[in-house]
XYZ file of C-alpha atoms in Angstrom:
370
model
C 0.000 0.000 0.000
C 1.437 3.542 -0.883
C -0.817 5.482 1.792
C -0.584 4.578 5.241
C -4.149 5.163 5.777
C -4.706 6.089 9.930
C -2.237 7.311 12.288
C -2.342 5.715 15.462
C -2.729 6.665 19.532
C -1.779 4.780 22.742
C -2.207 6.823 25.590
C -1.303 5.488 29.190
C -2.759 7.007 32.430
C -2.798 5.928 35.903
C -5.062 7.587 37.672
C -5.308 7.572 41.777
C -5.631 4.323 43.438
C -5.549 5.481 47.062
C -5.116 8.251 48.871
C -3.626 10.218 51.762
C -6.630 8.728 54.420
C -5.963 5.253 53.977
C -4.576 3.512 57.205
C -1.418 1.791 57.903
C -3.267 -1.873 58.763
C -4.648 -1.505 55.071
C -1.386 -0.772 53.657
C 0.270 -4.025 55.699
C -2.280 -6.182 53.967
C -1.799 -5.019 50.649
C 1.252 -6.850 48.606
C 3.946 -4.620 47.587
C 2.763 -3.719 43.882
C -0.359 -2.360 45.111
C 1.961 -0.662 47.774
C 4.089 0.457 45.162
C 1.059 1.746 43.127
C -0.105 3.699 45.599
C 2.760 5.593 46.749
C 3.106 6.889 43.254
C -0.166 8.289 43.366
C -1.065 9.368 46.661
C -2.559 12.474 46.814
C -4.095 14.877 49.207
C -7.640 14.916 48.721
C -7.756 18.659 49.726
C -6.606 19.610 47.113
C -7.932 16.414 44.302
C -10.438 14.735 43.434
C -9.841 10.964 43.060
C -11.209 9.291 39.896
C -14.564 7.379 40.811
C -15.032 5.242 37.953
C -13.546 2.208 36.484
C -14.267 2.367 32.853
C -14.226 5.598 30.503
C -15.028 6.141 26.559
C -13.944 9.291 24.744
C -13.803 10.925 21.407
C -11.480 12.805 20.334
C -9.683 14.611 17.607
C -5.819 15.292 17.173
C -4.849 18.560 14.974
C -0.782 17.378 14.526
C 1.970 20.043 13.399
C 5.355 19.580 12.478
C 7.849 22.529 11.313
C 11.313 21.896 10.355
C 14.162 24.752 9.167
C 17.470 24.153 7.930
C 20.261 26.772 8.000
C 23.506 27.810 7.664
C 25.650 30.602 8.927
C 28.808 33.155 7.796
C 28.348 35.938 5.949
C 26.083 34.192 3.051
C 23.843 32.511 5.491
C 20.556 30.757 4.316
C 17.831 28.954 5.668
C 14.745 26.792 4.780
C 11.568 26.275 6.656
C 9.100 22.872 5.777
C 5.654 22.206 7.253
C 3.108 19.487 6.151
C -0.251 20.673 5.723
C -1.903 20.088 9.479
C -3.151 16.701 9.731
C -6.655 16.095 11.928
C -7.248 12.632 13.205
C -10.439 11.324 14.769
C -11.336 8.326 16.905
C -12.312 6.750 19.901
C -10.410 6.033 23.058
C -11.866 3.326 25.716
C -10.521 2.687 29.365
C -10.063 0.482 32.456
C -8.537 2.198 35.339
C -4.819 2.923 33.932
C -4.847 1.420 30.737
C -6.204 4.040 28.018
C -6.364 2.884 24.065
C -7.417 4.351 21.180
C -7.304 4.872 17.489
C -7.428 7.547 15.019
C -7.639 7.957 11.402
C -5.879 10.819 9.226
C -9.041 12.366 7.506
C -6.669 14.197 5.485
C -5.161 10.938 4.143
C -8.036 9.211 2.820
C -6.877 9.102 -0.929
C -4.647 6.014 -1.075
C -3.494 7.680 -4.489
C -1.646 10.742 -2.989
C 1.693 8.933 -2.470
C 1.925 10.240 1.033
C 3.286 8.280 3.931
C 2.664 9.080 7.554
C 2.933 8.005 10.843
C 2.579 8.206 14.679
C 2.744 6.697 17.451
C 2.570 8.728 21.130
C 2.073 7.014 24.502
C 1.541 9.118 27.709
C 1.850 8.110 30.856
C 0.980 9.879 33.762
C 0.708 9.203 37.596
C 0.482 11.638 40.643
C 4.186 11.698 41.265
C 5.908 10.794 37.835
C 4.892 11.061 34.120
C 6.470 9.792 30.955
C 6.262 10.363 27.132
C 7.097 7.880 24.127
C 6.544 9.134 20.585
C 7.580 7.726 17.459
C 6.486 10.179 14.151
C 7.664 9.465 10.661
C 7.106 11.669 7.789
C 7.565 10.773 4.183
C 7.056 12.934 1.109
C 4.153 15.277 2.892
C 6.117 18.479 3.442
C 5.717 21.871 2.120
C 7.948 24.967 1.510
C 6.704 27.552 4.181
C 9.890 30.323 3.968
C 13.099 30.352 2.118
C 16.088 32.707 3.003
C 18.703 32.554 0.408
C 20.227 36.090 0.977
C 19.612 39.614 -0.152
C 18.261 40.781 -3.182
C 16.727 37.138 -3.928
C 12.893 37.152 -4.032
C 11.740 34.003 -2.505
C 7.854 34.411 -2.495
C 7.723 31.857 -5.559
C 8.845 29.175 -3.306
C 6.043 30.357 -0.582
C 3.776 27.044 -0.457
C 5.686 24.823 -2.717
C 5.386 21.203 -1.999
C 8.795 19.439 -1.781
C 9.051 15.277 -1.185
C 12.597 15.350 -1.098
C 12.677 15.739 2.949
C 11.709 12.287 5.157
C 11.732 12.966 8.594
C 11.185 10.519 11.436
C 12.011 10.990 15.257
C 11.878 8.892 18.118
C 11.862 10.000 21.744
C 11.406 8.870 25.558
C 10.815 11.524 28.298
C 10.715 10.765 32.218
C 9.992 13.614 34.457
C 9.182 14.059 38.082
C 6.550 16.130 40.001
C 7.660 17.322 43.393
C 4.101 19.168 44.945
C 2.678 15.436 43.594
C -0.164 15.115 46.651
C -1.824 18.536 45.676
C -0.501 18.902 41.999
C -2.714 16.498 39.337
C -0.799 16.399 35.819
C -3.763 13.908 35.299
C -6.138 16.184 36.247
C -5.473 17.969 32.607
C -4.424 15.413 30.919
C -5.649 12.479 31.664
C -9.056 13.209 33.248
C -8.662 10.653 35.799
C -8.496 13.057 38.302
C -10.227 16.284 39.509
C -8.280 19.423 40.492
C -10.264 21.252 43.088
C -7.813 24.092 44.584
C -5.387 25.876 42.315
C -1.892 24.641 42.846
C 1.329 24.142 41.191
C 4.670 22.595 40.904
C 8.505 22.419 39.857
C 9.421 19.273 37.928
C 12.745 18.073 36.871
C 13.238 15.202 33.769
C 15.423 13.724 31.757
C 14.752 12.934 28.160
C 16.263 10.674 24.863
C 15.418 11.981 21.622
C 17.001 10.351 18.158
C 16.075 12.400 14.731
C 16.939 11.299 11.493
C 16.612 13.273 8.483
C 17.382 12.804 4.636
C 17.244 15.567 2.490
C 17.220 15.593 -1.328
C 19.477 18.670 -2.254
C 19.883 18.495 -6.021
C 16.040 18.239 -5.981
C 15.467 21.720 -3.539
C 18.597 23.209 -5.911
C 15.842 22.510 -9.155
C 13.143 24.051 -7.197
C 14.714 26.861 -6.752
C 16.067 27.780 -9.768
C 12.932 27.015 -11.532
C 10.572 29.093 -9.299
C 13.071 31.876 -9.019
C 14.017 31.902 -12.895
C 17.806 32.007 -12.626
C 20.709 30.659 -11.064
C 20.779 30.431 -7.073
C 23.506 28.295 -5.405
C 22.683 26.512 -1.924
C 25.095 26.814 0.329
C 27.660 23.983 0.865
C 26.236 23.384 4.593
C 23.057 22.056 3.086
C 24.682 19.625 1.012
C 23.908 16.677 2.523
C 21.896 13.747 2.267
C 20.811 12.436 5.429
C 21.609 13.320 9.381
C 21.106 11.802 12.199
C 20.761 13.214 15.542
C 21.185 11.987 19.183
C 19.902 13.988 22.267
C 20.106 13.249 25.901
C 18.744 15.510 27.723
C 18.283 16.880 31.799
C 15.519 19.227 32.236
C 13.553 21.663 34.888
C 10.237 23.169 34.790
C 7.263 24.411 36.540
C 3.246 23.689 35.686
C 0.162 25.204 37.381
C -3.216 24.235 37.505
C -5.842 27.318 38.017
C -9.008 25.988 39.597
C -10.733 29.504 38.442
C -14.339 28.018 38.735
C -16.393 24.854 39.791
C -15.198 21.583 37.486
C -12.931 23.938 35.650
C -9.494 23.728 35.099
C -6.870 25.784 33.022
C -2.971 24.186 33.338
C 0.297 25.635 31.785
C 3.458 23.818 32.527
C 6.803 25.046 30.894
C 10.440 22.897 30.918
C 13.537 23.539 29.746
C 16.123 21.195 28.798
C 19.706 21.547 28.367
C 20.709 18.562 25.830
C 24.127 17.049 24.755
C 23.481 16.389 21.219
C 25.697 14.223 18.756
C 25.008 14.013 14.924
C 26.226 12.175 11.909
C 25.565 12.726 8.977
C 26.746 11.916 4.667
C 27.066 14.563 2.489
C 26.273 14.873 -1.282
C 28.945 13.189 -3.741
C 29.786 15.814 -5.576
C 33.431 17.342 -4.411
C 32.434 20.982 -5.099
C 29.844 20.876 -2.208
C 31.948 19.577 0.482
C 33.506 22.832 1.007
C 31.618 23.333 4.872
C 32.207 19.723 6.209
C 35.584 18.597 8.268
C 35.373 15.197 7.493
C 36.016 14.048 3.881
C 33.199 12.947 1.276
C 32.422 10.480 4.699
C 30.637 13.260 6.212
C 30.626 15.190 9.579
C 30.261 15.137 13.252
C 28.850 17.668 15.071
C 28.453 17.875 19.294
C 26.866 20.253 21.156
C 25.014 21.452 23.981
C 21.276 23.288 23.361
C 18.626 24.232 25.165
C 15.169 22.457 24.061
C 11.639 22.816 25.650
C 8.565 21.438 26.285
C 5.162 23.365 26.706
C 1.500 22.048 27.815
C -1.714 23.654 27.742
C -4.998 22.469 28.950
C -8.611 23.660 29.062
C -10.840 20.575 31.190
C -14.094 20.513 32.100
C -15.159 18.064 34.542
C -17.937 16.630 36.635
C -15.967 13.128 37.614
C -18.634 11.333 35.319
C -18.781 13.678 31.882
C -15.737 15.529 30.937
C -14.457 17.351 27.900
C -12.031 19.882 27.246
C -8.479 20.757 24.679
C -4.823 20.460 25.457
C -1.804 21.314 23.598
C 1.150 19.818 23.707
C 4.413 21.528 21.956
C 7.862 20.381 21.970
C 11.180 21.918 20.624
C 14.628 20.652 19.923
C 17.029 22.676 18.464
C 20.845 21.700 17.244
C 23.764 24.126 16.372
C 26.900 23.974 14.945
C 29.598 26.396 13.330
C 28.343 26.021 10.201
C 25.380 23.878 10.212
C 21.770 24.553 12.386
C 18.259 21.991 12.592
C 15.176 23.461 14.268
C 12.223 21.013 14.995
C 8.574 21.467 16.625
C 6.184 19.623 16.713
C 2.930 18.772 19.020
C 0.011 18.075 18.799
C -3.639 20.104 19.604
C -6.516 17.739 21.381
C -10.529 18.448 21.699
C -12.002 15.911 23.066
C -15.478 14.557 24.817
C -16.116 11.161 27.091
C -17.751 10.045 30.230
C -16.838 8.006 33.229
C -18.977 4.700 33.649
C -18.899 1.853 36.515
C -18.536 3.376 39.580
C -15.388 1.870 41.963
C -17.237 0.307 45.217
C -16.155 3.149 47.859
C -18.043 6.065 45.489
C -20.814 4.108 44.859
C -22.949 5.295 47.522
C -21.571 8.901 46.724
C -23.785 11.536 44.724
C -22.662 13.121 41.742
């Protein structure tokens, strides 16, 4: 098949098993997962709601972006920026307890003919006191031109728009990160809906994160563009001359989210981390001798190793009753990588709206009111 038709969704959440109020003879008889499970998502009950259901459905739909830019620097400096056309994905999502699965399909990509090959693959986990994220996204032939820079007195506007399948892209990433205020801070709360935030609080977090990007670029193919939207002659510059990279980014980071309670079942988080990442790349440049001229390593291609800053940013708007919920997150990440003569921006994230219920109450809420 030359369309990968859906785009899929696995999204982990562990919600709150137990709480601050539950006594030490109940903890003895418990065995030490359940122990273990607990301590991770104890929370003060103050401050959150526990979840009071076993079972939830939710629909949802995912509006993905992706932006790439390539530059160079020195005195003729140039840069290209590439974004696929946003993709929106729909499906359902059904839950027990902390297991949460779903699946969505690319409405965009529903013509098998358009040669375009897409996918993703994001699980989230998140408990009271830790959270992860695992995303896998890979990108074939679905890019466009959004901005060129190829110095002065060069009008670009005819590349504005242009779509280019010379650029594959595909990046794969794991990111651990703990919550200090965890008993009266609820990540899940805005994420997750497992949980219900019921007094404005925040928190500091701290992380550390894996990242690996690959990227192949066609450059005789973006030097054709180019001189046949612009109508003459226009030389990329020798940094750009290469035909794939490949990134490596390990990563320590610090941050700080807050959940406003700013009226009854509503919630409004912002969270914010930085990351300061040691970054290795490899790479294999074009063939051709002339455009070598930027790279230390002969024809083999080039190492580059750095430290960057990177960041991560989520946004959340819930509603919720502990039975019906619905609400919108975003979720925006950024990875940067820079070199002498050589620089790779990347973000990408993804914007959720979403509706579900709760069903099946657990046996201590089931003689509770909504």
């Amino acid at each position: 098949m030359r369309t990968w038709l859906v785009t899929m969704m696995l999204m982990m959440t562990l919600g709150s098993w137990g709480s601050d109020s539950l006594s030490v003879d109940t903890l003895k008889r418990e065995n030490w997962f359940s122990r273990t499970i607990r301590k991770f998502t104890e929370i003060d009950t103050t401050y959150v709601e526990p979840q009071h259901y076993n079972w939830a459905f939710m629909l949802q739909s995912i509006n993905s972006f992706d932006f790439y830019r390539l530059s160079t620097t020195g005195d003729n400096s140039q840069s290209i920026s590439f974004a696929p056309t946003l993709g929106v994905r729909v499906g359902p999502y059904f839950g027990w307890r902390w297991i949460f699965l779903g699946y969505t399909v690319d409405l965009r990509k529903l013509n098998v003919f358009d040669g375009v090959k897409k996918l993703e693959i994001d699980a989230s986990f998140y408990s009271a006191q830790i959270g992860a994220d695992i995303y896998y996204r890979r990108s074939v032939n679905d890019y466009k031109i959004r901005s060129v820079d190829l110095g002065k007195d060069i009008d670009t506007s005819p590349l504005k728009g242009v779509s280019f399948d010379g650029l594959n892209v595909s990046i794969t990433g794991l990111t651990l990160y703990y919550i200090f205020n965890h008993k009266r801070f609820s990540y899940p709360a805005a994420f997750a809906q497992s949980t219900c935030q019921k007094v404005s609080c925040g928190s500091w977090m701290a992380g550390i994160g894996y990242t690996n990007n690959s990227i192949d670029f066609d450059y005789d193919k973006m030097q054709e563009i180019v001189k046949e939207r612009i109508g003459r002659e226009v030389v990329l510059d020798s940094g750009l001359s290469f035909n794939s990279i490949q990134f490596t980014d390990i990563s320590l980071s610090a941050g700080y989210a807050y959940n406003w309670v700013f009226a009854r079942n509503w919630l409004f988080c912002a969270s914010a981390s930085l990351a300061v990442g040691y970054k290795k790349a490899k790479g294999e440049t074009s063939e051709n001798p002339d455009r070598i001229v930027a790279i230390t390593e002969p024809k083999r291609g080039f190492d580059l190793n750095n430290f960057n800053l990177d960041g991560v940013g989520r946004f959340g708007l819930v509603w919720n009753n502990t039975r019906w919920y619905a609400g919108a997150s975003a979720i925006v990440k950024a990875y940067n990588y820079r070199k002498e003569q050589f620089g790779a921006t990347n973000v990408f994230g993804d914007v959720c709206v979403y509706v579900g219920l709760n069903f099946g109450k657990r046996k201590e809420y089931r003689k509770c009111k909504e």
